[in-house]
Amino acid sequence: MNLSVFKGLYTKLRELRIKDVEIDMNNLPQHIGIIMDGNGRWAKRKGLARKAGHAAGAKTLQEIAEFCGDLGIKVLTAYAFSTENWRRPKEEVEALMKLLRNYMKNCLKRAAKNDMVVRVIGDKSGLDDDIRGKIEELEKATANNQGLNFQIAINYGSRDEIVRSIRKVLEDVKAGKLE
Ligand code: FPP
């Protein structure tokens, strides 16, 4: 591990107030999954609006992604916005979409700096055209990077995934690729 990675790791653990922890650098997980949760509760504890909690969550996610890249983790998947999340109050959904737009823009700059490959998984058809455009731009710009594979799940859901899988199987049967 080079010195700057070690310093980053040490600082992060101190920030998290984790003192007695040993990380076996030769036995790191290949793929880490994160479910974003608790943004609202975090904001409430601090007397802030929920959208401030989401903004802080998005910032932390970016830091975690860069940290994972420094550590040499291969894949990070963040479950950010599920199909159920559309049922939240309109104002909150709008704030989340605004955050997503800005996140894609910032991520473009930071992914280049950090050599990350960024992909958005989930049903993108439910997103506004401009957000889809930003996602496409980000995916294209980072496709040949060599570092962490950072996957962001947006508009994902188990029910939706089952329906899409069945549709795909039916298409393959129709096309004669599957019996
Ligand atoms: C969970 O906290 C968070 C979400 C459902 C949304 C997370 C999405 C973003 C921050 C949008 C931006 C996207 C990226 C990729 C950064 P919660 O509201 O369920 O918290 P609570 O359980 O405390 O109420």
Tab-separated table of C-alpha atoms and ligand atoms in Angstrom:
chain	number	residue	atom	x	y	z
A	1	MET	CA	0.000	0.000	0.000
A	2	ASN	CA	1.487	3.383	-0.870
A	3	LEU	CA	1.760	6.143	1.705
A	4	SER	CA	-1.088	8.311	0.402
A	5	VAL	CA	-3.512	5.352	0.431
A	6	PHE	CA	-2.437	4.517	3.954
A	7	LYS	CA	-2.928	8.110	5.056
A	8	GLY	CA	-6.391	8.169	3.472
A	9	LEU	CA	-7.330	4.948	5.218
A	10	TYR	CA	-6.046	6.169	8.549
A	11	THR	CA	-7.865	9.510	8.280
A	12	LYS	CA	-11.111	7.801	7.288
A	13	LEU	CA	-10.977	5.364	10.189
A	14	ARG	CA	-10.295	8.224	12.576
A	15	GLU	CA	-13.224	10.190	11.149
A	16	LEU	CA	-15.403	7.142	11.711
A	17	ARG	CA	-13.925	6.889	15.223
A	18	ILE	CA	-12.796	3.333	14.513
A	19	LYS	CA	-9.619	2.777	16.452
A	20	ASP	CA	-8.900	-0.907	16.915
A	21	VAL	CA	-9.418	-2.202	13.457
A	22	GLU	CA	-7.170	-4.285	11.314
A	23	ILE	CA	-7.641	-4.423	7.588
A	24	ASP	CA	-6.089	-7.364	5.800
A	25	MET	CA	-5.014	-5.708	2.573
A	26	ASN	CA	-4.432	-9.122	1.013
A	27	ASN	CA	-7.969	-10.233	1.673
A	28	LEU	CA	-10.171	-7.370	0.535
A	29	PRO	CA	-13.669	-8.020	-0.817
A	30	GLN	CA	-13.932	-7.870	-4.615
A	31	HIS	CA	-17.400	-6.381	-4.672
A	32	ILE	CA	-19.040	-4.162	-2.052
A	33	GLY	CA	-22.736	-3.255	-2.069
A	34	ILE	CA	-24.157	-0.249	-0.278
A	35	ILE	CA	-27.818	0.471	0.326
A	36	MET	CA	-28.273	4.167	0.887
A	37	ASP	CA	-30.364	4.547	3.993
A	38	GLY	CA	-30.725	6.845	6.975
A	39	ASN	CA	-30.247	10.169	5.142
A	40	GLY	CA	-33.552	11.454	6.481
A	41	ARG	CA	-32.858	10.361	10.053
A	42	TRP	CA	-29.386	11.906	9.924
A	43	ALA	CA	-30.873	15.232	8.786
A	44	LYS	CA	-33.600	15.123	11.430
A	45	ARG	CA	-31.054	14.596	14.193
A	46	LYS	CA	-29.250	17.695	13.006
A	47	GLY	CA	-32.462	19.732	12.660
A	48	LEU	CA	-32.078	19.886	8.872
A	49	ALA	CA	-34.450	19.223	5.981
A	50	ARG	CA	-34.468	15.715	4.498
A	51	LYS	CA	-32.949	16.977	1.264
A	52	ALA	CA	-29.903	18.160	3.220
A	53	GLY	CA	-29.543	14.572	4.436
A	54	HIS	CA	-29.661	13.302	0.861
A	55	ALA	CA	-27.064	15.857	-0.224
A	56	ALA	CA	-24.768	14.748	2.606
A	57	GLY	CA	-25.403	11.082	1.684
A	58	ALA	CA	-24.443	11.757	-1.934
A	59	LYS	CA	-21.218	13.452	-0.845
A	60	THR	CA	-20.351	10.555	1.451
A	61	LEU	CA	-21.047	8.087	-1.349
A	62	GLN	CA	-18.530	9.858	-3.567
A	63	GLU	CA	-15.929	9.767	-0.790
A	64	ILE	CA	-16.546	6.056	-0.216
A	65	ALA	CA	-16.209	5.347	-3.946
A	66	GLU	CA	-12.868	7.159	-4.101
A	67	PHE	CA	-11.708	5.410	-0.954
A	68	CYS	CA	-12.665	1.998	-2.400
A	69	GLY	CA	-10.731	2.886	-5.547
A	70	ASP	CA	-7.666	3.777	-3.474
A	71	LEU	CA	-7.898	0.482	-1.622
A	72	GLY	CA	-8.043	-1.486	-4.878
A	73	ILE	CA	-11.609	-2.798	-4.507
A	74	LYS	CA	-12.853	-3.928	-7.929
A	75	VAL	CA	-16.585	-3.205	-7.838
A	76	LEU	CA	-18.794	-0.956	-5.721
A	77	THR	CA	-22.568	-1.032	-6.218
A	78	ALA	CA	-24.641	1.667	-4.555
A	79	TYR	CA	-28.403	1.185	-4.389
A	80	ALA	CA	-29.492	4.806	-4.547
A	81	PHE	CA	-33.089	5.126	-5.698
A	82	SER	CA	-35.586	2.263	-5.819
A	83	THR	CA	-38.822	2.049	-7.812
A	84	GLU	CA	-40.647	2.473	-4.470
A	85	ASN	CA	-38.905	5.799	-3.861
A	86	TRP	CA	-41.118	7.472	-6.517
A	87	ARG	CA	-43.912	7.310	-3.908
A	88	ARG	CA	-42.163	9.818	-1.653
A	89	PRO	CA	-43.535	13.389	-1.478
A	90	LYS	CA	-43.171	15.256	-4.792
A	91	GLU	CA	-40.848	17.829	-3.261
A	92	GLU	CA	-38.468	15.128	-2.004
A	93	VAL	CA	-38.454	13.267	-5.345
A	94	GLU	CA	-37.709	16.545	-7.136
A	95	ALA	CA	-34.867	17.287	-4.730
A	96	LEU	CA	-33.456	13.788	-5.317
A	97	MET	CA	-33.612	14.181	-9.096
A	98	LYS	CA	-31.874	17.554	-8.843
A	99	LEU	CA	-29.208	15.945	-6.718
A	100	LEU	CA	-28.825	13.151	-9.237
A	101	ARG	CA	-28.317	15.663	-12.066
A	102	ASN	CA	-25.602	17.484	-10.127
A	103	TYR	CA	-24.070	14.233	-8.995
A	104	MET	CA	-23.658	13.031	-12.596
A	105	LYS	CA	-21.969	16.319	-13.499
A	106	ASN	CA	-19.524	16.242	-10.560
A	107	CYS	CA	-18.915	12.551	-10.999
A	108	LEU	CA	-17.718	13.189	-14.561
A	109	LYS	CA	-14.878	15.373	-13.269
A	110	ARG	CA	-14.001	13.210	-10.321
A	111	ALA	CA	-14.164	9.886	-12.168
A	112	ALA	CA	-11.578	11.159	-14.653
A	113	LYS	CA	-9.324	12.164	-11.779
A	114	ASN	CA	-9.830	8.839	-10.002
A	115	ASP	CA	-9.742	6.578	-13.081
A	116	MET	CA	-13.175	5.132	-12.247
A	117	VAL	CA	-15.605	3.363	-14.552
A	118	VAL	CA	-19.117	4.562	-13.708
A	119	ARG	CA	-22.275	2.784	-14.834
A	120	VAL	CA	-25.879	3.342	-13.891
A	121	ILE	CA	-27.946	0.179	-13.594
A	122	GLY	CA	-31.719	-0.087	-13.233
A	123	ASP	CA	-34.585	1.090	-15.403
A	124	LYS	CA	-33.376	4.366	-16.857
A	125	SER	CA	-36.488	4.765	-19.007
A	126	GLY	CA	-38.302	6.306	-16.027
A	127	LEU	CA	-35.812	9.168	-15.740
A	128	ASP	CA	-35.975	12.586	-17.409
A	129	ASP	CA	-34.258	12.873	-20.793
A	130	ASP	CA	-31.595	15.280	-19.553
A	131	ILE	CA	-30.616	12.940	-16.699
A	132	ARG	CA	-30.417	10.030	-19.144
A	133	GLY	CA	-28.192	12.174	-21.355
A	134	LYS	CA	-25.876	12.960	-18.455
A	135	ILE	CA	-25.694	9.269	-17.534
A	136	GLU	CA	-24.815	8.349	-21.110
A	137	GLU	CA	-22.113	11.012	-21.197
A	138	LEU	CA	-20.650	9.802	-17.901
A	139	GLU	CA	-20.712	6.131	-18.924
A	140	LYS	CA	-19.071	6.880	-22.265
A	141	ALA	CA	-16.392	9.120	-20.772
A	142	THR	CA	-15.378	6.576	-18.129
A	143	ALA	CA	-15.802	3.306	-20.058
A	144	ASN	CA	-12.081	2.851	-20.684
A	145	ASN	CA	-10.864	3.815	-17.229
A	146	GLN	CA	-8.929	1.207	-15.300
A	147	GLY	CA	-9.842	1.731	-11.644
A	148	LEU	CA	-12.898	0.963	-9.549
A	149	ASN	CA	-16.075	-0.157	-11.299
A	150	PHE	CA	-18.661	2.037	-9.673
A	151	GLN	CA	-22.258	0.990	-10.329
A	152	ILE	CA	-25.120	3.191	-9.245
A	153	ALA	CA	-28.525	1.506	-9.098
A	154	ILE	CA	-31.309	3.949	-9.933
A	155	ASN	CA	-34.973	3.034	-10.348
A	156	TYR	CA	-34.282	-0.526	-9.304
A	157	GLY	CA	-36.655	-2.966	-7.648
A	158	SER	CA	-37.014	-6.722	-7.259
A	159	ARG	CA	-40.489	-6.848	-8.825
A	160	ASP	CA	-39.273	-4.760	-11.755
A	161	GLU	CA	-36.188	-6.955	-12.201
A	162	ILE	CA	-38.299	-10.145	-12.284
A	163	VAL	CA	-40.648	-8.649	-14.891
A	164	ARG	CA	-37.716	-7.494	-17.057
A	165	SER	CA	-35.984	-10.899	-16.784
A	166	ILE	CA	-39.152	-12.716	-17.857
A	167	ARG	CA	-39.567	-10.291	-20.781
A	168	LYS	CA	-35.960	-10.935	-21.846
A	169	VAL	CA	-36.471	-14.734	-21.692
A	170	LEU	CA	-39.648	-14.418	-23.788
A	171	GLU	CA	-37.800	-12.258	-26.345
A	172	ASP	CA	-35.019	-14.867	-26.559
A	173	VAL	CA	-37.579	-17.651	-27.042
A	174	LYS	CA	-39.283	-15.609	-29.766
A	175	ALA	CA	-35.969	-14.973	-31.476
A	176	GLY	CA	-35.179	-18.697	-31.381
A	177	LYS	CA	-32.181	-18.203	-29.091
A	178	LEU	CA	-33.826	-20.220	-26.311
A	179	GLU	CA	-36.168	-23.184	-26.320
B	1	FPP	C1	-32.183	6.734	1.830
B	1	FPP	O1	-32.426	7.576	2.928
B	1	FPP	C2	-31.823	7.477	0.633
B	1	FPP	C3	-32.544	7.487	-0.511
B	1	FPP	C4	-33.766	6.721	-0.679
B	1	FPP	C5	-32.137	8.269	-1.686
B	1	FPP	C6	-30.654	8.315	-1.986
B	1	FPP	C7	-30.480	8.998	-3.276
B	1	FPP	C8	-29.779	10.102	-3.480
B	1	FPP	C9	-28.983	10.766	-2.454
B	1	FPP	C10	-29.899	10.716	-4.858
B	1	FPP	C11	-28.624	11.048	-5.467
B	1	FPP	C12	-28.050	9.902	-6.121
B	1	FPP	C13	-26.804	9.505	-5.970
B	1	FPP	C14	-26.281	8.462	-6.834
B	1	FPP	C15	-25.913	10.069	-4.977
B	1	FPP	P1	-33.863	7.667	3.594
B	1	FPP	O2	-34.549	8.871	3.038
B	1	FPP	O3	-34.593	6.376	3.376
B	1	FPP	O4	-33.496	7.882	5.052
B	1	FPP	P2	-34.414	7.522	6.335
B	1	FPP	O5	-34.581	6.025	6.320
B	1	FPP	O6	-33.586	8.001	7.464
B	1	FPP	O7	-35.703	8.256	6.188
